[in-house]
mmCIF file of C-alpha atoms in Angstrom:
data_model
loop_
_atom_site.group_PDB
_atom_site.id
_atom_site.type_symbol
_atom_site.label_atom_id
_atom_site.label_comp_id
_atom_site.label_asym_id
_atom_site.label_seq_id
_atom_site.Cartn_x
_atom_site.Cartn_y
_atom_site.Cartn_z
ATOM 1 C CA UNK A 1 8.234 -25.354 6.170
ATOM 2 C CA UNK A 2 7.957 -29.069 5.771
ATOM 3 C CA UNK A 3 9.230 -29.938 9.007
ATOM 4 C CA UNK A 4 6.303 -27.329 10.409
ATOM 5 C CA UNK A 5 3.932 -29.255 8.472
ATOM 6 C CA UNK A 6 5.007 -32.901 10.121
ATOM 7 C CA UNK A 7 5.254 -31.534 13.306
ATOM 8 C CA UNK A 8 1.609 -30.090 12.770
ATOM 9 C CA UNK A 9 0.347 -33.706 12.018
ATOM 10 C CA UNK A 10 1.973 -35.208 14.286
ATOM 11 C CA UNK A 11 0.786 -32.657 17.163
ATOM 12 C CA UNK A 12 -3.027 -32.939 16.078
ATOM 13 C CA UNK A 13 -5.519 -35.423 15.359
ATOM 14 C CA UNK A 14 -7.791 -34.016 13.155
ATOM 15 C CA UNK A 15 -6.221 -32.921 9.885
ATOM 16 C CA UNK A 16 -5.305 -29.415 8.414
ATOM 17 C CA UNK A 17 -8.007 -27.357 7.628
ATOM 18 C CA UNK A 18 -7.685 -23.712 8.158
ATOM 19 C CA UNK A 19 -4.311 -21.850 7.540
ATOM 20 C CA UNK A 20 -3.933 -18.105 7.836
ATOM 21 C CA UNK A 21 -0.762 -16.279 6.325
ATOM 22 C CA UNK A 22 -0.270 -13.147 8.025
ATOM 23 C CA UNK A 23 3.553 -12.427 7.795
ATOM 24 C CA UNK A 24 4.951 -8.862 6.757
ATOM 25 C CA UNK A 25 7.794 -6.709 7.116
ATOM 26 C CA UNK A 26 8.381 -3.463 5.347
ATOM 27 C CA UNK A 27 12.225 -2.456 4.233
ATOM 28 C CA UNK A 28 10.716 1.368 3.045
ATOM 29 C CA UNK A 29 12.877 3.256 1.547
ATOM 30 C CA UNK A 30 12.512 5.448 -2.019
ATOM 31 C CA UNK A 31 12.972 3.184 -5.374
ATOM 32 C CA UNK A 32 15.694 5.121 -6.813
ATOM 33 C CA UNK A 33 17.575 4.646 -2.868
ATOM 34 C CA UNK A 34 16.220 1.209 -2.308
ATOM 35 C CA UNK A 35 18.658 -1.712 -2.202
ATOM 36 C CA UNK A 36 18.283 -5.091 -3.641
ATOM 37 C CA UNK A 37 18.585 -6.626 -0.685
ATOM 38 C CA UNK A 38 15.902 -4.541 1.019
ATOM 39 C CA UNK A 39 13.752 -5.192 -2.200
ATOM 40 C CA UNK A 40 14.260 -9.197 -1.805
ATOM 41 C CA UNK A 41 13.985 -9.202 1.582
ATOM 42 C CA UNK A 42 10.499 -8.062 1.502
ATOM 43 C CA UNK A 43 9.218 -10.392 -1.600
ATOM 44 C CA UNK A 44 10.928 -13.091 0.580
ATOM 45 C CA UNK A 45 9.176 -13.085 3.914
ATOM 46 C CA UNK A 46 5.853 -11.667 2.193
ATOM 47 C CA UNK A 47 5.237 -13.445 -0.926
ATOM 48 C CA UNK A 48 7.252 -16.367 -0.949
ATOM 49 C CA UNK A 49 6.428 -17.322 2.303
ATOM 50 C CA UNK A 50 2.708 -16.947 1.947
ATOM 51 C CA UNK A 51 3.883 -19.356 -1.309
ATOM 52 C CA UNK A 52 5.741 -21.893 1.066
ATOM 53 C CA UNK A 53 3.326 -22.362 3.481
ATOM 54 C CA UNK A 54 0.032 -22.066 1.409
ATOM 55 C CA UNK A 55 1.928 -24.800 -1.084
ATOM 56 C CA UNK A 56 2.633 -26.903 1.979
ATOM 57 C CA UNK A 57 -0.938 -26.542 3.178
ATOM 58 C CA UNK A 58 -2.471 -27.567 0.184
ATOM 59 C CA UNK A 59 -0.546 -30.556 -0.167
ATOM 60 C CA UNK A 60 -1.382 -32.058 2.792
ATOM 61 C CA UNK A 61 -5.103 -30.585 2.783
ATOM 62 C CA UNK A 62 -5.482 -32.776 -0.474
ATOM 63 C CA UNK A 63 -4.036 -35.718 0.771
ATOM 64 C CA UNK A 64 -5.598 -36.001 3.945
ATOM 65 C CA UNK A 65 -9.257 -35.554 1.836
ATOM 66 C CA UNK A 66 -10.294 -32.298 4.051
ATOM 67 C CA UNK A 67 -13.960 -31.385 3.238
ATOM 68 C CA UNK A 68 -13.735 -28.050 3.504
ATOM 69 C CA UNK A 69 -10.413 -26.320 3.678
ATOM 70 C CA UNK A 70 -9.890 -22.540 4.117
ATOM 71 C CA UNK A 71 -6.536 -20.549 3.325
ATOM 72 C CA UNK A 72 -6.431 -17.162 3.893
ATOM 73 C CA UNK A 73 -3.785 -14.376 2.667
ATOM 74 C CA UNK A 74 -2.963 -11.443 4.610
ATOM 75 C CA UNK A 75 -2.372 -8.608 1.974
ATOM 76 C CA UNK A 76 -2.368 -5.167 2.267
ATOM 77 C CA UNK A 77 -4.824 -2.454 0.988
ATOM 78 C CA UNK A 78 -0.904 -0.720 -0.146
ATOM 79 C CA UNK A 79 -1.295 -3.477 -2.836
ATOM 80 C CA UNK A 80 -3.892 -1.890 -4.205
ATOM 81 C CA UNK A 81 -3.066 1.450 -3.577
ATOM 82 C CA UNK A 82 0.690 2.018 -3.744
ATOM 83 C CA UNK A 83 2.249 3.885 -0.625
ATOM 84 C CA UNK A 84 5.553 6.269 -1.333
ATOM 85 C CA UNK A 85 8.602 4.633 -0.518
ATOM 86 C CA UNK A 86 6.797 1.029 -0.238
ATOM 87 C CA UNK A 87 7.679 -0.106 -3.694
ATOM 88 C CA UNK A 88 8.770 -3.343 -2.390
ATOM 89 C CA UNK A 89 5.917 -4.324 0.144
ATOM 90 C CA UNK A 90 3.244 -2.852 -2.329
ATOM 91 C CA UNK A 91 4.744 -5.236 -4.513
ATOM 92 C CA UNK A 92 4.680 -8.226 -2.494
ATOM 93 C CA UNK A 93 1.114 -7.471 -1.170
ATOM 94 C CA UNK A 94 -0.194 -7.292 -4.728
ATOM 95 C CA UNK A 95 1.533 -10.284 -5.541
ATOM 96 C CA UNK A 96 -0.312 -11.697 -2.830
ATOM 97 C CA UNK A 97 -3.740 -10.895 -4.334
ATOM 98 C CA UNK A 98 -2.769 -12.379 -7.627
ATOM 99 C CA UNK A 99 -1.412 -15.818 -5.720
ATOM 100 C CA UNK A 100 -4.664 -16.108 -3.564
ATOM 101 C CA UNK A 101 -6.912 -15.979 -7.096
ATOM 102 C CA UNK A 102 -4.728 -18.271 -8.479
ATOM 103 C CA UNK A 103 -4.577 -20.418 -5.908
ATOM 104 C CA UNK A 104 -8.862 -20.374 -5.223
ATOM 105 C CA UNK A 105 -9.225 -21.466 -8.917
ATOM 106 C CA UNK A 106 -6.981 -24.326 -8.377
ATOM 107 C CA UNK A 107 -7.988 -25.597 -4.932
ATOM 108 C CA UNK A 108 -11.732 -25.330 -5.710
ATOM 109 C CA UNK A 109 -12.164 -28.741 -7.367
ATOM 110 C CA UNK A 110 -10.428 -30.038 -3.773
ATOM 111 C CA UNK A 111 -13.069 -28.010 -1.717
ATOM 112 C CA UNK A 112 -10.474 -25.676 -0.536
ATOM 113 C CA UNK A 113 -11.547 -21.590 -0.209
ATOM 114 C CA UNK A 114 -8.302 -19.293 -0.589
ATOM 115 C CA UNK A 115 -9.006 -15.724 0.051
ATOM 116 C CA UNK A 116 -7.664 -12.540 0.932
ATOM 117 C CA UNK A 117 -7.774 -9.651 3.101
ATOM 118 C CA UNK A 118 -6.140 -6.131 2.310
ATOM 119 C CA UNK A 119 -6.098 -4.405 5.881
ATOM 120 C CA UNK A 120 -5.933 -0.760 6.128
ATOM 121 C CA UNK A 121 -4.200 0.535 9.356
ATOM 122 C CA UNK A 122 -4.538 -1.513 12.032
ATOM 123 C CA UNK A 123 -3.475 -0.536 15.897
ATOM 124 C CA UNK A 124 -0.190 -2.749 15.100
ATOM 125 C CA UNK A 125 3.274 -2.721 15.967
ATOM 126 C CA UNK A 126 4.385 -2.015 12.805
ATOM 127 C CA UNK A 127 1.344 1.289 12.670
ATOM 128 C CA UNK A 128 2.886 2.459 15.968
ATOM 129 C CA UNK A 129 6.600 2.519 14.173
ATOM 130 C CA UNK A 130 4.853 5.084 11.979
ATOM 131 C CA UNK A 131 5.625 9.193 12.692
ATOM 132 C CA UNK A 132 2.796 11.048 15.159
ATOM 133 C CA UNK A 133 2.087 13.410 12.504
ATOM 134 C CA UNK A 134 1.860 10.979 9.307
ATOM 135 C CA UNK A 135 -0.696 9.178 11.821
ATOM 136 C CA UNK A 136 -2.743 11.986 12.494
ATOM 137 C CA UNK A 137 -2.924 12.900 8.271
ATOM 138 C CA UNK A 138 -4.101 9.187 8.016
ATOM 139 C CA UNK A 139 -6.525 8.814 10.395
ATOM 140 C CA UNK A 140 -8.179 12.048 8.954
ATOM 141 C CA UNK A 141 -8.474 10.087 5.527
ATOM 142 C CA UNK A 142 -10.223 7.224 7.120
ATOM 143 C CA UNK A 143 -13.922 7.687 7.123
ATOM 144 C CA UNK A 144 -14.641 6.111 10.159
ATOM 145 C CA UNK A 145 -12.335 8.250 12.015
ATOM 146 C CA UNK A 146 -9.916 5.788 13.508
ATOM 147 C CA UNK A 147 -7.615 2.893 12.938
ATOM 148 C CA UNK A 148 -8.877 -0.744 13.089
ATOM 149 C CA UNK A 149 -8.372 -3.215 16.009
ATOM 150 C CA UNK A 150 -6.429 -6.320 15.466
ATOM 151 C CA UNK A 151 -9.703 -8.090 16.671
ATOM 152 C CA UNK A 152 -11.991 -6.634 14.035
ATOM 153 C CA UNK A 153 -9.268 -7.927 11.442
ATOM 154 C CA UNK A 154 -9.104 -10.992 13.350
ATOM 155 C CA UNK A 155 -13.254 -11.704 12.900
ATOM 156 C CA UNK A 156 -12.641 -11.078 9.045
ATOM 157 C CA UNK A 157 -10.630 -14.161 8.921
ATOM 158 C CA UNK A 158 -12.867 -15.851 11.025
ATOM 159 C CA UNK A 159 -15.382 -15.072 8.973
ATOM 160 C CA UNK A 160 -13.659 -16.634 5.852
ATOM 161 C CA UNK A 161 -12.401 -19.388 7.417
ATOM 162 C CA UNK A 162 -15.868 -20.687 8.895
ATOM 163 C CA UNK A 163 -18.759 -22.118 7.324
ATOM 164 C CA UNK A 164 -20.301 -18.639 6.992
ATOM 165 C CA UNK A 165 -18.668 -18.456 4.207
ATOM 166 C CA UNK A 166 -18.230 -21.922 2.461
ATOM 167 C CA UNK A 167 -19.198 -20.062 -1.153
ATOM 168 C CA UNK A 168 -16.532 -17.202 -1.006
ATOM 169 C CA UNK A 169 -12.922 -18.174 -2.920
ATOM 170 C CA UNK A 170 -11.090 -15.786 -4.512
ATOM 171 C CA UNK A 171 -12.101 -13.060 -3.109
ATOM 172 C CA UNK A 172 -10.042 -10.098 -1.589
ATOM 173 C CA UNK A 173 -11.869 -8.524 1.614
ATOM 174 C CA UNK A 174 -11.231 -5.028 2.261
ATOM 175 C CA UNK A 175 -10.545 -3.777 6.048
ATOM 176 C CA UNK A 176 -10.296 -0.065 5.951
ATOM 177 C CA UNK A 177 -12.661 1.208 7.491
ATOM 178 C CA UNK A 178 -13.439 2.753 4.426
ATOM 179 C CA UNK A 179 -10.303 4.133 3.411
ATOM 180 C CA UNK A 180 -9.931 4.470 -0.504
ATOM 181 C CA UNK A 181 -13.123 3.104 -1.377
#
């Protein structure tokens, strides 16, 4: 991650200033079936990297004196919710949640915003692995009658990383359309 990080100022003139986390991979499998390994693999890639970069961002946000800095976490609404054989990712997801708060009440004082989205299901690679049928159950749930488009998840972090919304930090910004409200 550091070497990222020099590369990045070397590559651009203008400081660090935004940084979106959006990394996720799901190992599903039932708790009492899942492995270890699965389990870590998860809280690696979706936690701890969110950790490693955001850390790394910060850093060099600070030192370089950015005015207004803007980090934001891609969670999951499964951290909130729980999903059946998702132990691990709900896990990670809700960890994420609890890192972006923690994170907003320490980078405030800097004049860096760290916030949060929980996605519901979005038309996604990782949607499209799921079964026809669970799909169809899903989508019935959702009360807008469909899944989201990666663009509409896309202007929610635009939206907290732009001026727009300079006085929101800590928060966690629900894309569902309107699933478990």
């Amino acid at each position: 991650v550091s070497s990222l990080f020099a590369e990045i100022k070397k590559s651009y003139s203008a400081p660090l200033s935004i940084v979106v986390n959006c990394a996720g991979i799901l190992r599903d499998s039932f708790l009492m079936d899942m492995t270890e390994d699965a389990f870590d693999d998860v809280m690696k890639v979706n936690l701890k990297g969110t950790y490693l970069v955001t850390q790394a961002a910060a850093r060099e946000m600070v030192a370089s004196g950015v005015p207004n800095g803007a980090i934001v976490n891609i969670s999951s609404i499964v951290g909130k919710t729980g999903n059946i054989g998702q132990c691990n990712y709900a896990a990670s997801k809700a960890g994420v949640v609890g890192f972006t708060k923690t994170v907003a009440l320490e980078l405030a004082k800097h004049n860096i915003r760290c916030n949060a989205i929980m996605p519901g299901f979005i038309e996604t690679p990782m949607v499209a692995s799921v079964p026809e049928k669970v799909l169809t159950k899903i989508v019935a749930r959702v009360p807008m009658g469909r899944f989201g488009k990666p663009e509409e998840l896309a202007n929610a972090v635009l939206f907290l990383c732009s001026p727009a919304s300079s006085y929101v930090t800590g928060s966690v910004l629900e894309v569902t359309g309107g699933l478990y409200m």
